[in-house]
Coordinates of C-alpha atoms in Angstrom, one line a residue:
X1 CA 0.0 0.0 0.0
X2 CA 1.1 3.4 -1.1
X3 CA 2.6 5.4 2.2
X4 CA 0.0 8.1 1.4
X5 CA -3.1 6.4 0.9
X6 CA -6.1 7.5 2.4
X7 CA -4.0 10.6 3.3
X8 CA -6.1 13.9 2.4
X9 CA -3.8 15.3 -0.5
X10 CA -5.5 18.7 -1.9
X11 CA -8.6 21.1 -1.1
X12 CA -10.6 22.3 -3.8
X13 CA -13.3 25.6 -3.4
X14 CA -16.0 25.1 -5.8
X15 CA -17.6 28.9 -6.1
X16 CA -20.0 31.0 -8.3
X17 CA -17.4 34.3 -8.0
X18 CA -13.9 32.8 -8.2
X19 CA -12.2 36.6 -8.2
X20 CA -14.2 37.2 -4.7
X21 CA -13.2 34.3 -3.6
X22 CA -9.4 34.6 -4.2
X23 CA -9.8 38.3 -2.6
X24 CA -11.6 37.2 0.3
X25 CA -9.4 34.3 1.1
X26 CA -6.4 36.5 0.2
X27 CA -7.3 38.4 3.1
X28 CA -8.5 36.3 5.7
X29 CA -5.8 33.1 5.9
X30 CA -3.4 35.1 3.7
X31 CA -3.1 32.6 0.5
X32 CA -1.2 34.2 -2.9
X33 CA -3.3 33.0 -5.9
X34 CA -2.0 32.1 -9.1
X35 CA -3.5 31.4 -12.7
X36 CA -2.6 27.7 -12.8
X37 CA -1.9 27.8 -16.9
X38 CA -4.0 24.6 -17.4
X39 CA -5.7 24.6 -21.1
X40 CA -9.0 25.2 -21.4
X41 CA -10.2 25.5 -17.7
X42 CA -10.1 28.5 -15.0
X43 CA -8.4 27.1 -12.1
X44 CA -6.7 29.3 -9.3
X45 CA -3.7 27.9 -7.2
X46 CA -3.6 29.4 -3.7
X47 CA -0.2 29.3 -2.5
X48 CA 1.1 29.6 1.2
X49 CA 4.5 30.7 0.7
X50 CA 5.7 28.7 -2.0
X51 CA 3.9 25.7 -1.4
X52 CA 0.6 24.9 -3.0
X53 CA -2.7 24.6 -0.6
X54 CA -5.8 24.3 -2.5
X55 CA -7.5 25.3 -5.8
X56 CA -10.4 27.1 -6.6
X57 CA -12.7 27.1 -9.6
X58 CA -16.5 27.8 -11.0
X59 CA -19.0 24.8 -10.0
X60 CA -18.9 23.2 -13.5
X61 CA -22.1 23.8 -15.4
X62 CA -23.1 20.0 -15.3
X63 CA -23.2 20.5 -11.9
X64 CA -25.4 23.5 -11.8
X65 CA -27.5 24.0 -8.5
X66 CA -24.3 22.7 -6.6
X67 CA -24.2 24.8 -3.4
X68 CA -20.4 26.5 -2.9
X69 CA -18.4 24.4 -1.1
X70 CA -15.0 23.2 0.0
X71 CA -13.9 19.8 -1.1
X72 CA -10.9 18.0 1.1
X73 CA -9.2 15.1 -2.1
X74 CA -8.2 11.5 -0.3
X75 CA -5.1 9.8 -1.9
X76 CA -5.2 6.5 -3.7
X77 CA -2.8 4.8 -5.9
X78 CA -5.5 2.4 -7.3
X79 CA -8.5 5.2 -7.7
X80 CA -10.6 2.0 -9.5
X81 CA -10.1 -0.3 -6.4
X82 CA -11.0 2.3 -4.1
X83 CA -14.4 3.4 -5.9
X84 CA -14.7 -0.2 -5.8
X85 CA -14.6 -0.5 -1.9
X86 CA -16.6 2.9 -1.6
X87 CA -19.9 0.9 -3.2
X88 CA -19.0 -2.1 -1.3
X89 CA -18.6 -0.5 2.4
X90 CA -22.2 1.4 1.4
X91 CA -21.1 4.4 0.3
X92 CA -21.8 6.6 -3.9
X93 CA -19.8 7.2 -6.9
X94 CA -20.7 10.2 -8.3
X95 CA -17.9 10.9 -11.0
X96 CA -15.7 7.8 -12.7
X97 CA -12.2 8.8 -12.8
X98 CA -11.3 11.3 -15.1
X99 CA -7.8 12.6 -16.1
X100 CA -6.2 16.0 -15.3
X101 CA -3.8 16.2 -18.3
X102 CA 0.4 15.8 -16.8
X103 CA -1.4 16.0 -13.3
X104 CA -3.1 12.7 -12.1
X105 CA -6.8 11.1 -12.0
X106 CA -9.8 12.2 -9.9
X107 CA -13.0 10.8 -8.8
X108 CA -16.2 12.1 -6.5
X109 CA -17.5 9.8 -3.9
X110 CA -20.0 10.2 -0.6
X111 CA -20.3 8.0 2.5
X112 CA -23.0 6.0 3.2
X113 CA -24.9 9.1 4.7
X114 CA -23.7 11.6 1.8
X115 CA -20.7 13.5 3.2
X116 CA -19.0 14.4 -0.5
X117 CA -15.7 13.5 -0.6
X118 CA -12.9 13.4 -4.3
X119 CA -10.2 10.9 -4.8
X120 CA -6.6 12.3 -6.7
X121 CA -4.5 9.6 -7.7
X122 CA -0.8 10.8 -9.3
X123 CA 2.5 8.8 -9.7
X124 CA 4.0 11.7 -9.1
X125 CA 5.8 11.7 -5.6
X126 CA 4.2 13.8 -3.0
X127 CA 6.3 16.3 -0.9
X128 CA 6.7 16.0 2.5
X129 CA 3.4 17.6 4.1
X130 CA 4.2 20.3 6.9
X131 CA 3.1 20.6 10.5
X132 CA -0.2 20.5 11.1
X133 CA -0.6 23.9 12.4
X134 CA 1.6 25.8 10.0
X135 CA 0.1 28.9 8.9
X136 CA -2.0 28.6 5.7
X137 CA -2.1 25.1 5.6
X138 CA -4.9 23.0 6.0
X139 CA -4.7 22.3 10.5
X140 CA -7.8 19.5 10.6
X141 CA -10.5 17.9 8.9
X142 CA -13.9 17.5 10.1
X143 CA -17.0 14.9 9.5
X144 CA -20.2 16.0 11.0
X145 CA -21.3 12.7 10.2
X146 CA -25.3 11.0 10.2
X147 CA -24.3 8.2 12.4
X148 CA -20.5 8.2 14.1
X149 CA -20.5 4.2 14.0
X150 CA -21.8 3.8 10.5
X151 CA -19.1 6.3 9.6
X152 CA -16.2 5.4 11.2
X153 CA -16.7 1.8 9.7
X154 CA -16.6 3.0 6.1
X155 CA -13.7 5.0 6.1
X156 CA -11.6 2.5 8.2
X157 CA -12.5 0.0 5.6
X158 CA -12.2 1.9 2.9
X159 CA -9.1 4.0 4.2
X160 CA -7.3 2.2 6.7
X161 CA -8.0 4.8 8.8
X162 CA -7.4 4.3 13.3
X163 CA -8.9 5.6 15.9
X164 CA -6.8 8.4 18.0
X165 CA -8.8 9.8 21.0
X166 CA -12.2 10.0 21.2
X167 CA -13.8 13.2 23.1
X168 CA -16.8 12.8 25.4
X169 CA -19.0 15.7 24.6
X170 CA -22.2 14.3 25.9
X171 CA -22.2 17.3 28.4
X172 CA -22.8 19.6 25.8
X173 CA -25.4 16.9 24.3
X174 CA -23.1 16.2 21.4
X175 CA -22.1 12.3 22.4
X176 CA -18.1 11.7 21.0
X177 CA -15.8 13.0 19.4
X178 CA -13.6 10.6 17.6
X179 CA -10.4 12.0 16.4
X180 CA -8.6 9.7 13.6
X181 CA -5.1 9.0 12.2
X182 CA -4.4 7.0 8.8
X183 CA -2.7 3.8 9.6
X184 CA -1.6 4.8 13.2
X185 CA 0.3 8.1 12.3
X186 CA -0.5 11.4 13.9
X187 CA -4.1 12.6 14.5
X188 CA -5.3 14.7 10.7
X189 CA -9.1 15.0 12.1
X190 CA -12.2 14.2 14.0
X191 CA -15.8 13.2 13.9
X192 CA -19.0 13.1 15.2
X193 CA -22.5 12.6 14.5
X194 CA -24.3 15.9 13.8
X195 CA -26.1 17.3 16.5
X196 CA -30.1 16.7 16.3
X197 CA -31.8 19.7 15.1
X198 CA -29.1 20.6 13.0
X199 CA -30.5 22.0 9.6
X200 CA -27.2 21.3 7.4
X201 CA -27.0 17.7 5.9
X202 CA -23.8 15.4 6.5
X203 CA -20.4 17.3 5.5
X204 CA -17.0 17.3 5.5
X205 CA -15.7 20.5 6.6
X206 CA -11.8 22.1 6.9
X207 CA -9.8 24.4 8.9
X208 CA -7.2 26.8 7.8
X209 CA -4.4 28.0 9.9
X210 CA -4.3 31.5 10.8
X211 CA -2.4 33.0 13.3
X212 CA -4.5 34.6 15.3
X213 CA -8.3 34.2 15.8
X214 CA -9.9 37.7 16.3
X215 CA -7.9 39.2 13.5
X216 CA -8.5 36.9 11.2
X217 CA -12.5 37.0 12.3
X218 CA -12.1 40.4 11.7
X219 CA -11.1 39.9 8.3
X220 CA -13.9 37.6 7.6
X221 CA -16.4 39.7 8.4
X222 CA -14.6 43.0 6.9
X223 CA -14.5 40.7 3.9
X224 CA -18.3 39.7 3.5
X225 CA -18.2 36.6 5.2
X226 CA -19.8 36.1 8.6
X227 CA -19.2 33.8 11.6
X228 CA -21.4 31.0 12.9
X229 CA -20.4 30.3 16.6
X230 CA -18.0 32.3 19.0
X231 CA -14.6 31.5 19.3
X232 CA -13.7 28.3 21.3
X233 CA -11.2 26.3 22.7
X234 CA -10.3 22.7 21.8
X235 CA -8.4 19.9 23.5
X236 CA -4.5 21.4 23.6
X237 CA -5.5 24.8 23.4
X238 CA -5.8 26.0 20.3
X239 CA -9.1 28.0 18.9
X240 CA -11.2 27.9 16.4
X241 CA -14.3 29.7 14.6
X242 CA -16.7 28.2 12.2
X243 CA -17.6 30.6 8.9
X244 CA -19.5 31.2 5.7
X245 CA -17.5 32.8 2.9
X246 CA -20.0 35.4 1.0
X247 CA -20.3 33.3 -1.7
X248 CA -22.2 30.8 0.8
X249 CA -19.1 27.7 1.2
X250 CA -18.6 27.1 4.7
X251 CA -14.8 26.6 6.3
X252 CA -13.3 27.2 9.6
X253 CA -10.3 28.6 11.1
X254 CA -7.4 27.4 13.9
X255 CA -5.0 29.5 15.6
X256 CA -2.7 28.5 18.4
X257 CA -3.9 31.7 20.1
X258 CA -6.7 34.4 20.1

């Protein structure tokens, strides 16, 4: 098995305004964005420092009525096998692997309770990812999921994904928190079942590194976009908002501080 499979690789905004976008994100977690050159499609890199973090595009017209949203792409080195066990452990294919011309293959997929997820598959080697909480970069990704259990058992069949440490949040009514590694490694994210009541569907959402909260709220909402819940603290300290970009895609931020 590949060292990064089941790994998530890249992040992909899917948006009605892609110049907004790159402005607002600009600002707030402090991307630079760059054409990406490829023929015949629109595709913006956003860059932290030199390295490259995401892409962000127009919801392609065939899928028109898409809401905005922010995609996390899982490796695989055998995209075919993968869809394979997707349908098997209960889950969609939505898109067969298609090429990206000199880049690699990609795929769409759900879970069994309709969280969207992509697949990338490259022979290209992959650099080294950085720490977790570098600035820019992706920090953690997170499944509000329509049943923990059911969930947890796909993607550690279909990922080879472990169990880190699971957060009792029954206090707040929100039952566990199961935080996840791939194949043992350090923890890359967590999940939960939604809360009841909850109007948004199953989702997978992402959290970009800033380097400090309020400011970068502040940008957020100097920028268009507004903020769902206060500011909290998580297990180890750091903090975290959940937003709405003012195209309508949600994300969140992490800082180590406030």
């Amino acid at each position: 098995m590949h060292k990064d499979y089941g790994k998530f690789c890249w992040y992909e905004l899917m948006t009605p305004d892609v110049p907004a976008a790159e402005r607002f994100y600009a600002s707030v977690v402090g991307w630079s964005m760059r054409d990406s050159g490829m023929p015949d499609m629109n595709y913006t890199l956003a860059y932290a420092g030199e390295g490259q973090v995401a892409g962000l595009m127009t919801v392609p017209s065939q899928d028109e009525g898409m809401p905005p949203m922010w995609i996390g792409y899982i490796f695989t080195d055998r995209i075919e096998d993968t869809l394979k066990d997707i349908e098997g452990n209960g889950g969609t294919v939505y898109r067969q692997p298609q090429d990206i011309p000199g880049i690699g293959r990609f795929a769409v997929a759900a879970d069994p309770h309709g969280a969207i997820f992509s697949l990338f598959s490259t022979e290209d080697e992959s650099p080294a990812p950085p720490d977790m909480m570098t600035p820019g970069h992706i920090g953690w990704n997170e499944l509000m999921a329509g049943d923990l259990d059911t969930a947890w058992d796909f993607y550690a069949k279909t990922f080879g994904w472990t169990k880190d440490r699971a957060i009792d949040m029954s206090e707040t009514g929100m039952g566990t928190y199961q935080t996840f590694a791939v194949r043992g490694g350090n923890a890359i994210g967590g999940m939960m079942t939604n809360p009841a009541g909850t109007q948004m569907p199953p989702a997978w959402g992402y959290y970009f590194v800033v380097q400090g909260l309020d400011a970068a709220a502040k940008r957020v909402t100097d920028g268009g976009g507004s903020i769902l819940m206060e500011p909290m603290e998580v297990p180890g300290g750091a903090w975290i908002i959940n937003c709405v970009d003012p195209q309508g895609a949600q994300f969140s931020l992490v800082a180590d501080k406030r």
